[in-house]
């Protein structure tokens, strides 16, 4: 069983947003596996960088989508994203400074934050995009914001 299991209640659009979220879940699992099986520092470092970079890129794409549909809670949602990015960057810096427990901490922090954030914060956003046709309008909007189809 995977460290972080994808569940149906994590679905937002059954499309590109969910694909991003699934990729993040996969990266959290990769990081957890790399730290659990004693992979070398360079392997953990590579997965950690990919995970932090992908998380940052996903959150920015999500924010652009929120802006494009005039999501009324955008400022609060973005502030939550910004706090989270600072937190994971701080943990990444500790890892790079030689802390050996930070990578496993980070997989826990990411799993817990993503699980709660998607189920609460992103679900609150779902009604603002649910009127968009997932195979037409939504895909067009998302592609213009940097999502790949």
JSON list of C-alpha atoms in Angstrom, two decimals:
[
{"chain": "A", "resi": 1, "resn": "UNK", "atom": "CA", "xyz": [0.00, 0.00, 0.00]},
{"chain": "A", "resi": 2, "resn": "UNK", "atom": "CA", "xyz": [1.26, 3.46, -0.91]},
{"chain": "A", "resi": 3, "resn": "UNK", "atom": "CA", "xyz": [2.15, 5.99, 1.75]},
{"chain": "A", "resi": 4, "resn": "UNK", "atom": "CA", "xyz": [-0.35, 8.49, 0.30]},
{"chain": "A", "resi": 5, "resn": "UNK", "atom": "CA", "xyz": [-3.31, 6.90, -1.44]},
{"chain": "A", "resi": 6, "resn": "UNK", "atom": "CA", "xyz": [-5.40, 8.76, -4.02]},
{"chain": "A", "resi": 7, "resn": "UNK", "atom": "CA", "xyz": [-9.07, 8.74, -3.02]},
{"chain": "A", "resi": 8, "resn": "UNK", "atom": "CA", "xyz": [-12.23, 9.74, -4.88]},
{"chain": "A", "resi": 9, "resn": "UNK", "atom": "CA", "xyz": [-12.94, 12.54, -2.40]},
{"chain": "A", "resi": 10, "resn": "UNK", "atom": "CA", "xyz": [-9.78, 14.29, -3.66]},
{"chain": "A", "resi": 11, "resn": "UNK", "atom": "CA", "xyz": [-11.31, 14.82, -7.13]},
{"chain": "A", "resi": 12, "resn": "UNK", "atom": "CA", "xyz": [-11.88, 18.41, -8.17]},
{"chain": "A", "resi": 13, "resn": "UNK", "atom": "CA", "xyz": [-12.35, 18.39, -11.96]},
{"chain": "A", "resi": 14, "resn": "UNK", "atom": "CA", "xyz": [-11.67, 14.83, -13.22]},
{"chain": "A", "resi": 15, "resn": "UNK", "atom": "CA", "xyz": [-9.18, 16.53, -15.50]},
{"chain": "A", "resi": 16, "resn": "UNK", "atom": "CA", "xyz": [-5.99, 18.61, -15.38]},
{"chain": "A", "resi": 17, "resn": "UNK", "atom": "CA", "xyz": [-6.28, 19.76, -11.76]},
{"chain": "A", "resi": 18, "resn": "UNK", "atom": "CA", "xyz": [-6.74, 16.19, -10.59]},
{"chain": "A", "resi": 19, "resn": "UNK", "atom": "CA", "xyz": [-3.84, 15.13, -12.81]},
{"chain": "A", "resi": 20, "resn": "UNK", "atom": "CA", "xyz": [-1.66, 17.70, -11.05]},
{"chain": "A", "resi": 21, "resn": "UNK", "atom": "CA", "xyz": [-2.86, 16.51, -7.66]},
{"chain": "A", "resi": 22, "resn": "UNK", "atom": "CA", "xyz": [-2.23, 12.87, -8.62]},
{"chain": "A", "resi": 23, "resn": "UNK", "atom": "CA", "xyz": [1.30, 13.80, -9.72]},
{"chain": "A", "resi": 24, "resn": "UNK", "atom": "CA", "xyz": [1.91, 15.48, -6.36]},
{"chain": "A", "resi": 25, "resn": "UNK", "atom": "CA", "xyz": [0.62, 12.37, -4.55]},
{"chain": "A", "resi": 26, "resn": "UNK", "atom": "CA", "xyz": [3.03, 10.27, -6.64]},
{"chain": "A", "resi": 27, "resn": "UNK", "atom": "CA", "xyz": [5.95, 12.56, -5.82]},
{"chain": "A", "resi": 28, "resn": "UNK", "atom": "CA", "xyz": [5.14, 12.44, -2.09]},
{"chain": "A", "resi": 29, "resn": "UNK", "atom": "CA", "xyz": [5.20, 8.65, -2.36]},
{"chain": "A", "resi": 30, "resn": "UNK", "atom": "CA", "xyz": [8.54, 8.76, -4.22]},
{"chain": "A", "resi": 31, "resn": "UNK", "atom": "CA", "xyz": [10.03, 10.98, -1.52]},
{"chain": "A", "resi": 32, "resn": "UNK", "atom": "CA", "xyz": [8.69, 8.74, 1.23]},
{"chain": "A", "resi": 33, "resn": "UNK", "atom": "CA", "xyz": [10.10, 5.63, -0.47]},
{"chain": "A", "resi": 34, "resn": "UNK", "atom": "CA", "xyz": [13.48, 7.28, -1.04]},
{"chain": "A", "resi": 35, "resn": "UNK", "atom": "CA", "xyz": [13.76, 8.28, 2.61]},
{"chain": "A", "resi": 36, "resn": "UNK", "atom": "CA", "xyz": [12.36, 5.00, 3.95]},
{"chain": "A", "resi": 37, "resn": "UNK", "atom": "CA", "xyz": [14.60, 2.68, 1.97]},
{"chain": "A", "resi": 38, "resn": "UNK", "atom": "CA", "xyz": [17.76, 4.62, 2.78]},
{"chain": "A", "resi": 39, "resn": "UNK", "atom": "CA", "xyz": [18.42, 5.97, -0.70]},
{"chain": "A", "resi": 40, "resn": "UNK", "atom": "CA", "xyz": [21.41, 8.20, -0.90]},
{"chain": "A", "resi": 41, "resn": "UNK", "atom": "CA", "xyz": [21.33, 11.92, -0.26]},
{"chain": "A", "resi": 42, "resn": "UNK", "atom": "CA", "xyz": [21.50, 12.71, -3.99]},
{"chain": "A", "resi": 43, "resn": "UNK", "atom": "CA", "xyz": [18.43, 10.57, -4.76]},
{"chain": "A", "resi": 44, "resn": "UNK", "atom": "CA", "xyz": [16.42, 12.16, -1.96]},
{"chain": "A", "resi": 45, "resn": "UNK", "atom": "CA", "xyz": [17.66, 15.60, -3.00]},
{"chain": "A", "resi": 46, "resn": "UNK", "atom": "CA", "xyz": [16.53, 15.04, -6.61]},
{"chain": "A", "resi": 47, "resn": "UNK", "atom": "CA", "xyz": [13.04, 13.86, -5.60]},
{"chain": "A", "resi": 48, "resn": "UNK", "atom": "CA", "xyz": [12.75, 16.64, -3.04]},
{"chain": "A", "resi": 49, "resn": "UNK", "atom": "CA", "xyz": [13.63, 19.33, -5.60]},
{"chain": "A", "resi": 50, "resn": "UNK", "atom": "CA", "xyz": [11.20, 17.91, -8.14]},
{"chain": "A", "resi": 51, "resn": "UNK", "atom": "CA", "xyz": [8.45, 17.78, -5.53]},
{"chain": "A", "resi": 52, "resn": "UNK", "atom": "CA", "xyz": [9.01, 21.34, -4.28]},
{"chain": "A", "resi": 53, "resn": "UNK", "atom": "CA", "xyz": [9.26, 22.71, -7.84]},
{"chain": "A", "resi": 54, "resn": "UNK", "atom": "CA", "xyz": [6.14, 20.88, -9.02]},
{"chain": "A", "resi": 55, "resn": "UNK", "atom": "CA", "xyz": [4.21, 21.95, -5.92]},
{"chain": "A", "resi": 56, "resn": "UNK", "atom": "CA", "xyz": [5.14, 25.59, -6.53]},
{"chain": "A", "resi": 57, "resn": "UNK", "atom": "CA", "xyz": [4.21, 25.40, -10.23]},
{"chain": "A", "resi": 58, "resn": "UNK", "atom": "CA", "xyz": [0.90, 23.66, -9.51]},
{"chain": "A", "resi": 59, "resn": "UNK", "atom": "CA", "xyz": [-0.12, 26.22, -6.89]},
{"chain": "A", "resi": 60, "resn": "UNK", "atom": "CA", "xyz": [0.64, 29.09, -9.26]},
{"chain": "A", "resi": 61, "resn": "UNK", "atom": "CA", "xyz": [-1.43, 27.48, -12.05]},
{"chain": "A", "resi": 62, "resn": "UNK", "atom": "CA", "xyz": [-4.27, 26.93, -9.63]},
{"chain": "A", "resi": 63, "resn": "UNK", "atom": "CA", "xyz": [-4.09, 30.57, -8.54]},
{"chain": "A", "resi": 64, "resn": "UNK", "atom": "CA", "xyz": [-4.23, 31.78, -12.14]},
{"chain": "A", "resi": 65, "resn": "UNK", "atom": "CA", "xyz": [-7.33, 29.65, -12.68]},
{"chain": "A", "resi": 66, "resn": "UNK", "atom": "CA", "xyz": [-8.94, 31.14, -9.56]},
{"chain": "A", "resi": 67, "resn": "UNK", "atom": "CA", "xyz": [-8.22, 34.63, -10.78]},
{"chain": "A", "resi": 68, "resn": "UNK", "atom": "CA", "xyz": [-9.64, 33.85, -14.21]},
{"chain": "A", "resi": 69, "resn": "UNK", "atom": "CA", "xyz": [-13.01, 32.81, -12.75]},
{"chain": "A", "resi": 70, "resn": "UNK", "atom": "CA", "xyz": [-12.97, 35.62, -10.14]},
{"chain": "A", "resi": 71, "resn": "UNK", "atom": "CA", "xyz": [-12.95, 33.26, -7.16]},
{"chain": "A", "resi": 72, "resn": "UNK", "atom": "CA", "xyz": [-14.09, 35.43, -4.20]},
{"chain": "A", "resi": 73, "resn": "UNK", "atom": "CA", "xyz": [-11.81, 33.72, -1.65]},
{"chain": "A", "resi": 74, "resn": "UNK", "atom": "CA", "xyz": [-8.75, 33.98, -3.87]},
{"chain": "A", "resi": 75, "resn": "UNK", "atom": "CA", "xyz": [-6.72, 36.20, -1.51]},
{"chain": "A", "resi": 76, "resn": "UNK", "atom": "CA", "xyz": [-7.14, 33.84, 1.44]},
{"chain": "A", "resi": 77, "resn": "UNK", "atom": "CA", "xyz": [-6.46, 30.79, -0.72]},
{"chain": "A", "resi": 78, "resn": "UNK", "atom": "CA", "xyz": [-3.30, 32.36, -2.15]},
{"chain": "A", "resi": 79, "resn": "UNK", "atom": "CA", "xyz": [-2.13, 33.37, 1.33]},
{"chain": "A", "resi": 80, "resn": "UNK", "atom": "CA", "xyz": [-2.53, 29.73, 2.37]},
{"chain": "A", "resi": 81, "resn": "UNK", "atom": "CA", "xyz": [-0.45, 28.65, -0.64]},
{"chain": "A", "resi": 82, "resn": "UNK", "atom": "CA", "xyz": [2.22, 31.27, 0.14]},
{"chain": "A", "resi": 83, "resn": "UNK", "atom": "CA", "xyz": [2.54, 30.11, 3.77]},
{"chain": "A", "resi": 84, "resn": "UNK", "atom": "CA", "xyz": [2.84, 26.53, 2.62]},
{"chain": "A", "resi": 85, "resn": "UNK", "atom": "CA", "xyz": [5.53, 27.32, 0.04]},
{"chain": "A", "resi": 86, "resn": "UNK", "atom": "CA", "xyz": [7.56, 29.14, 2.72]},
{"chain": "A", "resi": 87, "resn": "UNK", "atom": "CA", "xyz": [7.19, 26.13, 5.02]},
{"chain": "A", "resi": 88, "resn": "UNK", "atom": "CA", "xyz": [8.38, 23.58, 2.48]},
{"chain": "A", "resi": 89, "resn": "UNK", "atom": "CA", "xyz": [11.20, 25.84, 1.30]},
{"chain": "A", "resi": 90, "resn": "UNK", "atom": "CA", "xyz": [12.33, 26.12, 4.93]},
{"chain": "A", "resi": 91, "resn": "UNK", "atom": "CA", "xyz": [12.33, 22.34, 5.29]},
{"chain": "A", "resi": 92, "resn": "UNK", "atom": "CA", "xyz": [14.18, 22.00, 1.98]},
{"chain": "A", "resi": 93, "resn": "UNK", "atom": "CA", "xyz": [16.84, 24.45, 3.20]},
{"chain": "A", "resi": 94, "resn": "UNK", "atom": "CA", "xyz": [17.29, 22.40, 6.39]},
{"chain": "A", "resi": 95, "resn": "UNK", "atom": "CA", "xyz": [17.75, 19.26, 4.30]},
{"chain": "A", "resi": 96, "resn": "UNK", "atom": "CA", "xyz": [20.33, 21.01, 2.13]},
{"chain": "A", "resi": 97, "resn": "UNK", "atom": "CA", "xyz": [22.11, 22.14, 5.31]},
{"chain": "A", "resi": 98, "resn": "UNK", "atom": "CA", "xyz": [22.51, 18.51, 6.34]},
{"chain": "A", "resi": 99, "resn": "UNK", "atom": "CA", "xyz": [19.47, 17.61, 8.43]},
{"chain": "A", "resi": 100, "resn": "UNK", "atom": "CA", "xyz": [18.81, 13.92, 7.84]},
{"chain": "A", "resi": 101, "resn": "UNK", "atom": "CA", "xyz": [15.27, 13.80, 9.24]},
{"chain": "A", "resi": 102, "resn": "UNK", "atom": "CA", "xyz": [13.83, 16.68, 7.25]},
{"chain": "A", "resi": 103, "resn": "UNK", "atom": "CA", "xyz": [13.07, 14.74, 4.05]},
{"chain": "A", "resi": 104, "resn": "UNK", "atom": "CA", "xyz": [10.87, 12.25, 5.89]},
{"chain": "A", "resi": 105, "resn": "UNK", "atom": "CA", "xyz": [9.28, 15.17, 7.77]},
{"chain": "A", "resi": 106, "resn": "UNK", "atom": "CA", "xyz": [8.58, 16.84, 4.46]},
{"chain": "A", "resi": 107, "resn": "UNK", "atom": "CA", "xyz": [6.79, 13.80, 3.04]},
{"chain": "A", "resi": 108, "resn": "UNK", "atom": "CA", "xyz": [4.51, 13.84, 6.12]},
{"chain": "A", "resi": 109, "resn": "UNK", "atom": "CA", "xyz": [3.95, 17.59, 5.92]},
{"chain": "A", "resi": 110, "resn": "UNK", "atom": "CA", "xyz": [3.12, 17.40, 2.20]},
{"chain": "A", "resi": 111, "resn": "UNK", "atom": "CA", "xyz": [0.83, 14.39, 2.55]},
{"chain": "A", "resi": 112, "resn": "UNK", "atom": "CA", "xyz": [-1.10, 15.94, 5.42]},
{"chain": "A", "resi": 113, "resn": "UNK", "atom": "CA", "xyz": [-1.29, 19.44, 3.93]},
{"chain": "A", "resi": 114, "resn": "UNK", "atom": "CA", "xyz": [-2.30, 18.26, 0.45]},
{"chain": "A", "resi": 115, "resn": "UNK", "atom": "CA", "xyz": [-4.92, 15.89, 1.82]},
{"chain": "A", "resi": 116, "resn": "UNK", "atom": "CA", "xyz": [-6.57, 18.56, 3.96]},
{"chain": "A", "resi": 117, "resn": "UNK", "atom": "CA", "xyz": [-6.05, 21.41, 1.48]},
{"chain": "A", "resi": 118, "resn": "UNK", "atom": "CA", "xyz": [-7.58, 19.56, -1.47]},
{"chain": "A", "resi": 119, "resn": "UNK", "atom": "CA", "xyz": [-10.51, 18.22, 0.56]},
{"chain": "A", "resi": 120, "resn": "UNK", "atom": "CA", "xyz": [-11.32, 21.60, 2.12]},
{"chain": "A", "resi": 121, "resn": "UNK", "atom": "CA", "xyz": [-9.83, 24.56, 0.30]},
{"chain": "A", "resi": 122, "resn": "UNK", "atom": "CA", "xyz": [-9.84, 23.23, -3.25]},
{"chain": "A", "resi": 123, "resn": "UNK", "atom": "CA", "xyz": [-13.30, 21.68, -2.82]},
{"chain": "A", "resi": 124, "resn": "UNK", "atom": "CA", "xyz": [-14.60, 25.16, -1.90]},
{"chain": "A", "resi": 125, "resn": "UNK", "atom": "CA", "xyz": [-13.30, 26.34, -5.28]},
{"chain": "A", "resi": 126, "resn": "UNK", "atom": "CA", "xyz": [-14.93, 23.48, -7.21]},
{"chain": "A", "resi": 127, "resn": "UNK", "atom": "CA", "xyz": [-18.35, 25.18, -7.74]},
{"chain": "A", "resi": 128, "resn": "UNK", "atom": "CA", "xyz": [-16.61, 28.08, -9.50]},
{"chain": "A", "resi": 129, "resn": "UNK", "atom": "CA", "xyz": [-15.27, 25.80, -12.22]},
{"chain": "A", "resi": 130, "resn": "UNK", "atom": "CA", "xyz": [-17.93, 23.08, -12.29]},
{"chain": "A", "resi": 131, "resn": "UNK", "atom": "CA", "xyz": [-19.99, 25.05, -14.82]},
{"chain": "A", "resi": 132, "resn": "UNK", "atom": "CA", "xyz": [-17.11, 24.85, -17.28]},
{"chain": "A", "resi": 133, "resn": "UNK", "atom": "CA", "xyz": [-17.28, 21.91, -19.65]},
{"chain": "A", "resi": 134, "resn": "UNK", "atom": "CA", "xyz": [-14.33, 19.72, -18.57]},
{"chain": "A", "resi": 135, "resn": "UNK", "atom": "CA", "xyz": [-13.63, 18.70, -22.17]},
{"chain": "A", "resi": 136, "resn": "UNK", "atom": "CA", "xyz": [-14.11, 22.12, -23.69]},
{"chain": "A", "resi": 137, "resn": "UNK", "atom": "CA", "xyz": [-14.14, 25.41, -21.84]},
{"chain": "A", "resi": 138, "resn": "UNK", "atom": "CA", "xyz": [-12.24, 24.22, -18.76]},
{"chain": "A", "resi": 139, "resn": "UNK", "atom": "CA", "xyz": [-9.52, 22.58, -20.83]},
{"chain": "A", "resi": 140, "resn": "UNK", "atom": "CA", "xyz": [-9.16, 25.76, -22.90]},
{"chain": "A", "resi": 141, "resn": "UNK", "atom": "CA", "xyz": [-8.91, 27.94, -19.80]},
{"chain": "A", "resi": 142, "resn": "UNK", "atom": "CA", "xyz": [-6.46, 25.58, -18.13]},
{"chain": "A", "resi": 143, "resn": "UNK", "atom": "CA", "xyz": [-4.26, 25.23, -21.22]},
{"chain": "A", "resi": 144, "resn": "UNK", "atom": "CA", "xyz": [-4.04, 29.01, -21.48]},
{"chain": "A", "resi": 145, "resn": "UNK", "atom": "CA", "xyz": [-2.84, 28.98, -17.84]},
{"chain": "A", "resi": 146, "resn": "UNK", "atom": "CA", "xyz": [-0.11, 26.43, -18.39]},
{"chain": "A", "resi": 147, "resn": "UNK", "atom": "CA", "xyz": [-1.85, 23.13, -17.71]},
{"chain": "A", "resi": 148, "resn": "UNK", "atom": "CA", "xyz": [-1.07, 20.39, -20.21]},
{"chain": "A", "resi": 149, "resn": "UNK", "atom": "CA", "xyz": [-3.90, 18.29, -21.61]}
]
